[in-house]
């Protein structure tokens, strides 16, 4: 079956297909809204995900809707654009067509120009068996799964009589001290020390142990040293244990094994482990490389020309996290700017104007550590503490998609940061508690797998 693409104004135009509607795909689509083109956006999820706030979903601050608005709603006013739900599984570069699956049905879609913006996936550095015990944080499903594990651990701890097992249930290990790891560790610490007061009778959530591990010697390695030091200090104040130069050698349902010389760290008993250590290109990158003969880098990203096209295929653009160009980092700003560049190049071509290479404007980077504390680089400016947090707040609100989302997010942040609340704490049958066996109290489950987790 071929896709029923078409625009509501009935005109036939140059067909641009955009695969993936994260930052790269969405900004490309928006930049084509007035172009002489018919745009089809295909994504395997129905939402545009604001990944930088996933950790707030995972720790009960924000809801799914606040960070993942429906793509068709975001693009509803763009009359030259159709949104289709579909997982692109193959590319035929000669026929200029894509193989797609939607909820079990297979179809094809043809393009004149293709923009591939399918992002990155988690990398376990060849140890994929770690994934079941230590989920990464890339998708809405990941965040909801982690949220259920975190709040599920407190539920188990509340009724655990054995002090050693209770300690294991209340030990959270985060692997990887980049921005995601730092944000997760900081938020779990803040959640337990600040937000769960009076909620439990047998346990004191403030006793939670949060362990942050990294194989390198740095926290937030991509930030200047002065900000790294401030981040370490702020995490220390929150009670996060940081262990650097420690490689994880094993992870299972019981806990984590490490390369540390310190016997106390060689095995860390822990129910909830979170993997924030590495990324690799989305699997569609491999299919694209095979279909076009494009080279890939070590992370599987497609090496593109300086205009973001695949060598030998000027009709195929690769943008965002899937693109390898000039060592640019996998950050939202690169994805947005490269998406816009691809869109403008298409419009220029169709209007017979000269094309330009992609020039990235580095606008800086930021990571939050806790409420009112963030580290930020903006050009030469270095901000930390409350000023850093204000800059973080402003930038995140500016880029959150949709007016309703901004209003709802401000309300949720007020509840969490000014107050003490964590309203988004539901554990559902799909995440965490799906097959909890009905047992008498004395035989209640003591470990995660029995709660239906994927371990
Ligand atoms: C937890 C986390 C925190 C982050 N924090 C920051 C931050 O603070 N600042 C910052 O600048 N960057 C941050 N990033 C990085 C930033 O989010 C990414 O660089 C950015 O999202 C990349 O955009 P993209 O469009 O390339 O890919 P994505 O945003 O990942 O979008 C890819 C899209 O493609 C879709 N897709 C994938 N495969 C297929 C397929 N086969 N068929 C159809 N659709 C498909 C996906 O569903 C998704 O919608 C963070 C990332 C994560 C995971």
Tab-separated table of C-alpha atoms in Angstrom, residues 238-447:
chain	number	residue	atom	x	y	z
A	238	UNK	CA	22.283	17.193	48.249
A	239	UNK	CA	23.937	14.062	49.627
A	240	UNK	CA	24.752	12.434	46.263
A	241	UNK	CA	27.777	10.093	46.495
A	242	UNK	CA	30.004	10.630	43.471
A	243	UNK	CA	32.551	8.000	42.422
A	244	UNK	CA	34.688	8.864	39.408
A	245	UNK	CA	37.129	6.669	37.507
A	246	UNK	CA	34.859	3.729	38.330
A	247	UNK	CA	33.746	1.459	35.504
A	248	UNK	CA	30.606	-0.630	35.766
A	249	UNK	CA	31.473	-4.269	35.084
A	250	UNK	CA	28.122	-5.886	35.814
A	251	UNK	CA	24.488	-4.971	36.453
A	252	UNK	CA	21.699	-7.326	37.399
A	253	UNK	CA	18.497	-7.361	39.393
A	254	UNK	CA	20.430	-7.383	42.669
A	255	UNK	CA	22.759	-4.458	42.061
A	256	UNK	CA	25.871	-3.133	40.358
A	257	UNK	CA	29.440	-4.438	40.185
A	258	UNK	CA	32.286	-2.043	39.528
A	259	UNK	CA	36.011	-1.939	38.814
A	260	UNK	CA	36.668	0.053	41.996
A	261	UNK	CA	39.605	-0.844	44.289
A	262	UNK	CA	37.392	0.045	47.223
A	263	UNK	CA	35.751	-3.240	48.402
A	264	UNK	CA	32.687	-1.278	49.545
A	265	UNK	CA	32.129	-0.160	45.967
A	266	UNK	CA	32.914	-3.374	44.137
A	267	UNK	CA	29.337	-4.504	44.692
A	268	UNK	CA	26.593	-1.954	45.307
A	269	UNK	CA	23.308	-3.665	46.204
A	270	UNK	CA	20.561	-1.606	44.573
A	271	UNK	CA	17.096	-2.195	43.187
A	272	UNK	CA	16.879	0.871	40.947
A	273	UNK	CA	19.677	1.478	38.471
A	274	UNK	CA	19.561	4.104	35.704
A	275	UNK	CA	21.865	4.117	32.707
A	276	UNK	CA	22.891	7.575	31.478
A	277	UNK	CA	26.273	6.675	30.054
A	278	UNK	CA	26.271	6.579	26.277
A	279	UNK	CA	24.435	7.076	22.995
A	280	UNK	CA	24.504	5.476	19.581
A	281	UNK	CA	22.807	6.404	16.324
A	282	UNK	CA	19.206	5.305	15.825
A	283	UNK	CA	19.009	1.957	13.966
A	284	UNK	CA	17.653	3.625	10.806
A	285	UNK	CA	21.156	5.073	10.362
A	286	UNK	CA	22.477	1.615	9.505
A	287	UNK	CA	19.731	1.067	6.905
A	288	UNK	CA	20.468	4.480	5.399
A	289	UNK	CA	24.215	3.770	5.261
A	290	UNK	CA	23.572	0.462	3.495
A	291	UNK	CA	21.131	2.020	1.034
A	292	UNK	CA	23.416	4.927	0.084
A	293	UNK	CA	26.947	3.676	0.792
A	294	UNK	CA	27.405	6.525	3.294
A	295	UNK	CA	30.147	6.181	5.892
A	296	UNK	CA	29.294	6.129	9.589
A	297	UNK	CA	31.326	7.192	12.629
A	298	UNK	CA	32.016	5.089	15.745
A	299	UNK	CA	28.575	5.865	17.166
A	300	UNK	CA	26.900	4.847	13.886
A	301	UNK	CA	26.080	8.428	12.869
A	302	UNK	CA	25.976	9.234	9.153
A	303	UNK	CA	28.911	11.287	7.892
A	304	UNK	CA	27.329	14.072	5.877
A	305	UNK	CA	28.639	16.789	3.556
A	306	UNK	CA	28.879	20.351	4.848
A	307	UNK	CA	25.330	21.021	3.628
A	308	UNK	CA	23.975	18.088	5.730
A	309	UNK	CA	23.352	15.862	2.686
A	310	UNK	CA	24.527	12.289	2.222
A	311	UNK	CA	27.512	12.126	-0.184
A	312	UNK	CA	26.251	11.259	-3.687
A	313	UNK	CA	22.631	11.874	-2.614
A	314	UNK	CA	21.845	15.596	-2.611
A	315	UNK	CA	18.181	14.664	-2.166
A	316	UNK	CA	18.810	13.066	1.259
A	317	UNK	CA	19.526	15.227	4.310
A	318	UNK	CA	20.500	13.854	7.703
A	319	UNK	CA	20.087	16.238	10.652
A	320	UNK	CA	20.314	16.237	14.442
A	321	UNK	CA	21.755	13.446	16.568
A	322	UNK	CA	22.012	11.075	13.580
A	323	UNK	CA	24.312	13.437	11.702
A	324	UNK	CA	28.124	13.301	12.002
A	325	UNK	CA	29.603	16.663	10.989
A	326	UNK	CA	32.595	18.577	12.379
A	327	UNK	CA	32.407	16.780	15.757
A	328	UNK	CA	29.212	18.672	16.572
A	329	UNK	CA	27.646	17.438	19.833
A	330	UNK	CA	24.316	15.632	20.066
A	331	UNK	CA	22.347	18.517	21.524
A	332	UNK	CA	18.988	20.073	20.775
A	333	UNK	CA	20.452	23.261	19.332
A	334	UNK	CA	22.449	21.352	16.683
A	335	UNK	CA	19.303	19.400	15.759
A	336	UNK	CA	17.153	22.534	15.453
A	337	UNK	CA	19.701	24.510	13.445
A	338	UNK	CA	20.535	21.621	11.097
A	339	UNK	CA	16.811	20.928	10.556
A	340	UNK	CA	16.233	24.560	9.636
A	341	UNK	CA	19.281	24.498	7.373
A	342	UNK	CA	17.979	21.443	5.469
A	343	UNK	CA	14.584	23.112	4.993
A	344	UNK	CA	16.111	26.367	3.744
A	345	UNK	CA	18.393	24.506	1.334
A	346	UNK	CA	15.389	22.721	-0.166
A	347	UNK	CA	13.528	26.005	-0.618
A	348	UNK	CA	16.619	27.677	-2.115
A	349	UNK	CA	17.067	24.869	-4.610
A	350	UNK	CA	13.450	25.001	-5.718
A	351	UNK	CA	13.711	28.767	-6.158
A	352	UNK	CA	16.963	28.417	-8.110
A	353	UNK	CA	19.065	30.211	-5.489
A	354	UNK	CA	22.644	29.350	-4.521
A	355	UNK	CA	23.033	26.854	-1.658
A	356	UNK	CA	25.080	27.474	1.488
A	357	UNK	CA	27.002	25.167	3.819
A	358	UNK	CA	25.692	24.579	7.346
A	359	UNK	CA	27.267	26.849	9.969
A	360	UNK	CA	26.482	25.993	13.580
A	361	UNK	CA	26.075	28.827	16.081
A	362	UNK	CA	26.980	27.512	19.512
A	363	UNK	CA	24.561	29.077	21.982
A	364	UNK	CA	26.003	27.280	25.042
A	365	UNK	CA	24.866	24.443	27.265
A	366	UNK	CA	23.234	23.926	30.627
A	367	UNK	CA	22.412	21.318	33.260
A	368	UNK	CA	20.272	21.560	36.393
A	369	UNK	CA	21.372	20.003	39.633
A	370	UNK	CA	18.422	20.715	41.876
A	371	UNK	CA	15.742	23.338	42.361
A	372	UNK	CA	17.249	26.803	41.999
A	373	UNK	CA	20.659	25.399	41.000
A	374	UNK	CA	22.015	24.964	37.492
A	375	UNK	CA	25.275	25.415	35.608
A	376	UNK	CA	25.163	27.297	32.329
A	377	UNK	CA	27.615	28.409	29.631
A	378	UNK	CA	26.412	31.080	27.225
A	379	UNK	CA	29.286	32.214	25.004
A	380	UNK	CA	31.901	33.476	27.460
A	381	UNK	CA	29.369	33.796	30.241
A	382	UNK	CA	29.482	31.163	33.017
A	383	UNK	CA	26.516	31.010	35.360
A	384	UNK	CA	25.847	28.748	38.310
A	385	UNK	CA	23.538	28.588	41.314
A	386	UNK	CA	20.313	30.615	41.189
A	387	UNK	CA	21.331	32.792	38.215
A	388	UNK	CA	22.140	29.636	36.250
A	389	UNK	CA	18.787	28.192	37.208
A	390	UNK	CA	16.942	31.338	36.040
A	391	UNK	CA	18.718	31.107	32.662
A	392	UNK	CA	17.809	27.400	32.494
A	393	UNK	CA	14.179	28.220	33.313
A	394	UNK	CA	13.946	30.891	30.640
A	395	UNK	CA	15.511	28.766	27.887
A	396	UNK	CA	13.420	25.682	28.655
A	397	UNK	CA	10.200	27.653	28.711
A	398	UNK	CA	11.127	29.336	25.445
A	399	UNK	CA	11.621	26.006	23.702
A	400	UNK	CA	8.735	24.066	25.230
A	401	UNK	CA	6.292	23.573	22.412
A	402	UNK	CA	2.806	24.999	22.814
A	403	UNK	CA	1.263	27.678	25.005
A	404	UNK	CA	-0.782	25.198	27.074
A	405	UNK	CA	2.352	23.218	27.841
A	406	UNK	CA	4.168	26.292	29.105
A	407	UNK	CA	1.328	27.282	31.428
A	408	UNK	CA	0.947	23.737	32.789
A	409	UNK	CA	4.710	23.400	33.230
A	410	UNK	CA	5.006	26.663	35.162
A	411	UNK	CA	2.220	25.431	37.457
A	412	UNK	CA	3.978	22.084	37.995
A	413	UNK	CA	7.322	23.764	38.669
A	414	UNK	CA	5.702	26.055	41.213
A	415	UNK	CA	4.244	23.032	43.007
A	416	UNK	CA	7.571	21.152	42.949
A	417	UNK	CA	10.134	23.899	43.461
A	418	UNK	CA	8.363	26.534	45.533
A	419	UNK	CA	6.248	23.945	47.332
A	420	UNK	CA	7.287	20.390	48.109
A	421	UNK	CA	4.911	18.437	45.860
A	422	UNK	CA	5.573	15.701	43.337
A	423	UNK	CA	2.098	15.238	41.885
A	424	UNK	CA	2.997	12.877	39.016
A	425	UNK	CA	3.636	9.665	40.919
A	426	UNK	CA	1.188	7.162	39.435
A	427	UNK	CA	2.444	3.603	38.974
A	428	UNK	CA	0.322	1.796	36.406
A	429	UNK	CA	-0.242	-1.802	35.383
A	430	UNK	CA	1.876	-1.183	32.291
A	431	UNK	CA	4.795	0.179	34.178
A	432	UNK	CA	6.108	-1.546	37.244
A	433	UNK	CA	3.124	-3.229	38.807
A	434	UNK	CA	1.724	-5.061	35.811
A	435	UNK	CA	2.020	-8.608	37.114
A	436	UNK	CA	2.320	-8.161	40.833
A	437	UNK	CA	1.321	-11.539	42.224
A	438	UNK	CA	-1.497	-11.551	44.738
A	439	UNK	CA	0.221	-12.896	47.833
A	440	UNK	CA	-0.360	-12.865	51.541
A	441	UNK	CA	1.498	-10.051	53.265
A	442	UNK	CA	4.198	-12.273	54.746
A	443	UNK	CA	5.141	-13.634	51.309
A	444	UNK	CA	5.065	-10.317	49.500
A	445	UNK	CA	7.593	-9.759	46.711
A	446	UNK	CA	10.999	-8.457	47.721
A	447	UNK	CA	12.596	-7.722	44.394
